[in-house]
Amino acid sequence: MNDAVVVGGGLAGAAVALLLSQAGREVALIEREACPADKVCGEFLSREAALYLASFGLDLPAFGAAPIEAVRLVERDRVAVAALPFSALSLSRRVLDEALLARAAAAGASIRRGVRVQALTRAGAGWEARLEDGSAIEARAAFLATGKHDVRGLRRPSGLQDDLVAFKLHWRLSPRQAVELDRHVELVLFEGGYAGLQPVEGDRANLCLLVRKGRFAALGQRWDRLLCAMREGSPHLDARLAGAEPCRARPLALSAIPYGHVQRRADGIWRLGDQAAVIPSFSGDGMSIALHSARLAATAYLEGASAEAFQRRLSRDVLGQVLLSTGLSHGLVRRPGQAALGAAARLCPGLMAAVAGRTRVSEAALVRGGLPAAALQGGRGPRWATR
Ligand SMILES: Cc1cc2nc3c(=O)[nH]c(=O)nc-3n(C[C@H](O)[C@H](O)[C@H](O)COP(=O)(O)OP(=O)(O)OC[C@H]3O[C@@H](n4cnc5c(N)ncnc54)[C@H](O)[C@@H]3O)c2cc1C
């Protein structure tokens, strides 16, 4: 019997498999994608996420990760610019997830790909993962890291904001627009939603957005109409996409995202990443939470702590930032909230810096996750300037 079965090979699953394997445990990981795949994600790697990934042995610049040094908040025709107090990075999930999975395999984790886990149930003193090909894997402990997707019988509650649809599409911008975007992440507010645009490796830009379901329905549930409406409402975005080529015919899409969900109920399963906590995307910290959860879980498991104790610790670490982000996210997709945020960004830099700092995993939690305190020093909130 394996020591651990890990369901899902995204960042959380791959990280916990890596850490447990490095500690000499027998780990079986099951990932439903047979080969590298794109994912709906803004691909903004906060400093915390980058530090965790470096601690797992990944050299992100060597994969071509693009540096991000400033944020532009775009509300109608007004733009507020803030320098980040640290350099963030941007790397496609296709490359990033694969690299971490390869690290887990090199550390000795047994990885099965191209097959979905259909059920995760108790079996004697341990757990059984039943796969769609009819086979089963038994283990003493079960780690659930299926991210955005629920396993039958283990569905997460709907969260505090579940009325958004997400889209993600890589583009090749015109050379001039690529230069304008270089080293920036842009948060573009539009009717019913918001979009993030930033460079990724390979001279591409990632456009990832969220829109209220009602607004999307009013546009006939059509991507082309949504894109048109966004460009009409934002001269800035329209200029960015002028002469740009989409890298695929249609965007990836995702719905039923339970923003604001934080797992507190404990049933013996170690829930990681988006299965444990779902933070609204504008915060750009979901990957940090996923990696933090993996580090906390691996440490707790190796120390002999229970899944329940781990889940309580994790929820204490992230509850505040998830709730604050979810409150802000409700405002971000509504006109009055957008106008207020735009005005605040232009007029009250200190307030915005404070909010930006409080929507991230706290330093105390990161130190608990094993990151050296020295690496975390040096201010957290952006300094805002306007034009
Ligand atoms: C629109 C949007 C934008 C975002 N932008 C950002 C951002 O810019 N920065 C940031 O830090 N975070 C962002 N996030 C959040 C981030 O994507 C997630 O928090 C993060 O991916 C969670 O990692 P995970 O490992 O828990 O799940 P995932 O990355 O979703 O990985 C789960 C894995 O499990 C596999 N799987 C699923 N079901 C099964 C099954 N039954 N059997 C086997 N395998 C299975 C999947 O194929 C997948 O590989 C964004 C999220 C959304 C929705």
mmCIF file of C-alpha atoms and ligand atoms in Angstrom, residues 6-14 30-33 39-46 49 93 97 115-118 144-151 165-168 198 206 208-210 254 257 259 272-291 293 360, ligand 1:
data_model
loop_
_atom_site.group_PDB
_atom_site.id
_atom_site.type_symbol
_atom_site.label_atom_id
_atom_site.label_comp_id
_atom_site.label_asym_id
_atom_site.label_seq_id
_atom_site.Cartn_x
_atom_site.Cartn_y
_atom_site.Cartn_z
ATOM 1 C CA VAL A 6 -2.557 12.491 -4.487
ATOM 2 C CA VAL A 7 -5.514 13.225 -6.753
ATOM 3 C CA GLY A 8 -4.632 15.959 -9.266
ATOM 4 C CA GLY A 9 -1.250 17.026 -10.593
ATOM 5 C CA GLY A 10 -1.593 20.825 -10.664
ATOM 6 C CA LEU A 11 0.633 22.990 -8.478
ATOM 7 C CA ALA A 12 -0.779 21.838 -5.136
ATOM 8 C CA GLY A 13 -0.767 18.124 -6.001
ATOM 9 C CA ALA A 14 2.675 18.156 -7.624
ATOM 10 C CA ILE A 30 -3.029 10.676 -10.601
ATOM 11 C CA GLU A 31 -3.461 13.469 -13.159
ATOM 12 C CA ARG A 32 -6.289 13.319 -15.663
ATOM 13 C CA GLU A 33 -4.467 15.257 -18.415
ATOM 14 C CA LYS A 39 -5.327 26.182 -17.873
ATOM 15 C CA VAL A 40 -7.712 29.027 -17.141
ATOM 16 C CA CYS A 41 -5.420 31.272 -15.090
ATOM 17 C CA GLY A 42 -4.053 34.812 -15.190
ATOM 18 C CA GLU A 43 -0.539 33.314 -14.817
ATOM 19 C CA PHE A 44 0.608 36.110 -12.489
ATOM 20 C CA LEU A 45 3.163 34.613 -10.120
ATOM 21 C CA SER A 46 3.304 36.724 -6.972
ATOM 22 C CA ALA A 49 4.471 31.901 -5.326
ATOM 23 C CA ARG A 93 0.587 27.134 -16.632
ATOM 24 C CA ASP A 97 2.699 22.772 -13.972
ATOM 25 C CA VAL A 115 -6.899 8.914 -16.322
ATOM 26 C CA ARG A 116 -9.452 10.555 -14.041
ATOM 27 C CA VAL A 117 -10.179 9.647 -10.436
ATOM 28 C CA GLN A 118 -13.910 9.020 -10.154
ATOM 29 C CA LEU A 144 -7.317 15.972 -2.794
ATOM 30 C CA ALA A 145 -5.823 18.490 -5.234
ATOM 31 C CA THR A 146 -8.235 18.525 -8.174
ATOM 32 C CA GLY A 147 -8.309 22.323 -8.225
ATOM 33 C CA LYS A 148 -11.252 23.737 -10.100
ATOM 34 C CA HIS A 149 -12.866 20.308 -10.563
ATOM 35 C CA ASP A 150 -14.795 18.389 -7.928
ATOM 36 C CA VAL A 151 -14.678 14.623 -7.466
ATOM 37 C CA VAL A 165 -17.600 32.858 -15.940
ATOM 38 C CA ALA A 166 -13.873 32.898 -16.735
ATOM 39 C CA PHE A 167 -12.093 32.982 -20.115
ATOM 40 C CA LYS A 168 -8.423 32.771 -20.991
ATOM 41 C CA GLN A 198 0.193 40.501 -19.019
ATOM 42 C CA ASN A 206 -2.269 36.316 -21.599
ATOM 43 C CA CYS A 208 -7.754 36.215 -18.667
ATOM 44 C CA LEU A 209 -11.106 37.617 -17.626
ATOM 45 C CA LEU A 210 -14.154 37.144 -15.472
ATOM 46 C CA LEU A 254 -14.618 27.890 -16.861
ATOM 47 C CA ILE A 257 -16.049 28.876 -9.588
ATOM 48 C CA TYR A 259 -14.966 32.173 -4.949
ATOM 49 C CA LEU A 272 -5.151 21.336 -0.982
ATOM 50 C CA GLY A 273 -5.148 24.362 -3.299
ATOM 51 C CA ASP A 274 -8.506 25.330 -4.776
ATOM 52 C CA GLN A 275 -10.088 22.375 -3.006
ATOM 53 C CA ALA A 276 -9.227 24.103 0.277
ATOM 54 C CA ALA A 277 -9.637 27.795 -0.521
ATOM 55 C CA VAL A 278 -10.676 29.759 -3.606
ATOM 56 C CA ILE A 279 -9.539 33.379 -3.722
ATOM 57 C CA PRO A 280 -10.889 35.765 -6.372
ATOM 58 C CA SER A 281 -8.538 35.939 -9.311
ATOM 59 C CA PHE A 282 -7.748 39.671 -9.269
ATOM 60 C CA SER A 283 -5.604 39.071 -6.159
ATOM 61 C CA GLY A 284 -3.181 36.977 -8.241
ATOM 62 C CA ASP A 285 -2.509 34.831 -5.175
ATOM 63 C CA GLY A 286 -4.342 31.554 -5.853
ATOM 64 C CA MET A 287 -1.119 29.799 -6.822
ATOM 65 C CA SER A 288 0.553 31.009 -3.609
ATOM 66 C CA ILE A 289 -2.283 29.528 -1.581
ATOM 67 C CA ALA A 290 -2.000 26.262 -3.509
ATOM 68 C CA LEU A 291 1.742 26.038 -2.836
ATOM 69 C CA SER A 293 -1.292 24.493 1.371
ATOM 70 C CA ARG A 360 -1.950 38.132 -0.014
HETATM 71 C C1 LIG B 1 -9.853 33.124 -14.076
HETATM 72 C C2 LIG B 1 -8.769 32.762 -13.108
HETATM 73 C C3 LIG B 1 -7.592 33.491 -13.081
HETATM 74 C C4 LIG B 1 -6.584 33.190 -12.147
HETATM 75 N N1 LIG B 1 -5.441 33.919 -12.155
HETATM 76 C C5 LIG B 1 -4.473 33.658 -11.244
HETATM 77 C C6 LIG B 1 -3.256 34.377 -11.245
HETATM 78 O O1 LIG B 1 -3.004 35.234 -12.102
HETATM 79 N N2 LIG B 1 -2.331 34.116 -10.275
HETATM 80 C C7 LIG B 1 -2.560 33.156 -9.322
HETATM 81 O O2 LIG B 1 -1.701 32.962 -8.449
HETATM 82 N N3 LIG B 1 -3.711 32.423 -9.328
HETATM 83 C C8 LIG B 1 -4.653 32.645 -10.267
HETATM 84 N N4 LIG B 1 -5.784 31.886 -10.292
HETATM 85 C C9 LIG B 1 -5.947 30.814 -9.302
HETATM 86 C C10 LIG B 1 -5.122 29.592 -9.659
HETATM 87 O O3 LIG B 1 -5.337 29.225 -11.001
HETATM 88 C C11 LIG B 1 -5.522 28.435 -8.738
HETATM 89 O O4 LIG B 1 -5.639 28.898 -7.429
HETATM 90 C C12 LIG B 1 -4.484 27.312 -8.799
HETATM 91 O O5 LIG B 1 -4.389 26.808 -10.100
HETATM 92 C C13 LIG B 1 -4.873 26.193 -7.846
HETATM 93 O O6 LIG B 1 -3.967 25.129 -8.004
HETATM 94 P P1 LIG B 1 -4.452 23.639 -7.739
HETATM 95 O O7 LIG B 1 -3.250 22.795 -7.838
HETATM 96 O O8 LIG B 1 -5.282 23.612 -6.517
HETATM 97 O O9 LIG B 1 -5.473 23.320 -8.930
HETATM 98 P P2 LIG B 1 -5.270 23.205 -10.500
HETATM 99 O O10 LIG B 1 -4.168 24.048 -10.956
HETATM 100 O O11 LIG B 1 -6.631 23.441 -11.095
HETATM 101 O O12 LIG B 1 -4.847 21.696 -10.719
HETATM 102 C C14 LIG B 1 -5.743 20.632 -10.507
HETATM 103 C C15 LIG B 1 -5.299 19.446 -11.339
HETATM 104 O O13 LIG B 1 -6.114 18.324 -11.036
HETATM 105 C C16 LIG B 1 -6.425 17.642 -12.233
HETATM 106 N N5 LIG B 1 -7.696 16.940 -11.996
HETATM 107 C C17 LIG B 1 -8.916 17.503 -11.840
HETATM 108 N N6 LIG B 1 -9.828 16.565 -11.581
HETATM 109 C C18 LIG B 1 -9.173 15.370 -11.587
HETATM 110 C C19 LIG B 1 -9.588 14.028 -11.379
HETATM 111 N N7 LIG B 1 -10.858 13.712 -11.093
HETATM 112 N N8 LIG B 1 -8.650 13.050 -11.447
HETATM 113 C C20 LIG B 1 -7.342 13.356 -11.720
HETATM 114 N N9 LIG B 1 -6.909 14.614 -11.933
HETATM 115 C C21 LIG B 1 -7.806 15.610 -11.852
HETATM 116 C C22 LIG B 1 -6.513 18.733 -13.278
HETATM 117 O O14 LIG B 1 -6.307 18.234 -14.580
HETATM 118 C C23 LIG B 1 -5.421 19.695 -12.819
HETATM 119 O O15 LIG B 1 -4.172 19.436 -13.443
HETATM 120 C C24 LIG B 1 -6.792 32.143 -11.232
HETATM 121 C C25 LIG B 1 -7.961 31.374 -11.276
HETATM 122 C C26 LIG B 1 -8.943 31.670 -12.213
HETATM 123 C C27 LIG B 1 -10.196 30.854 -12.254
#
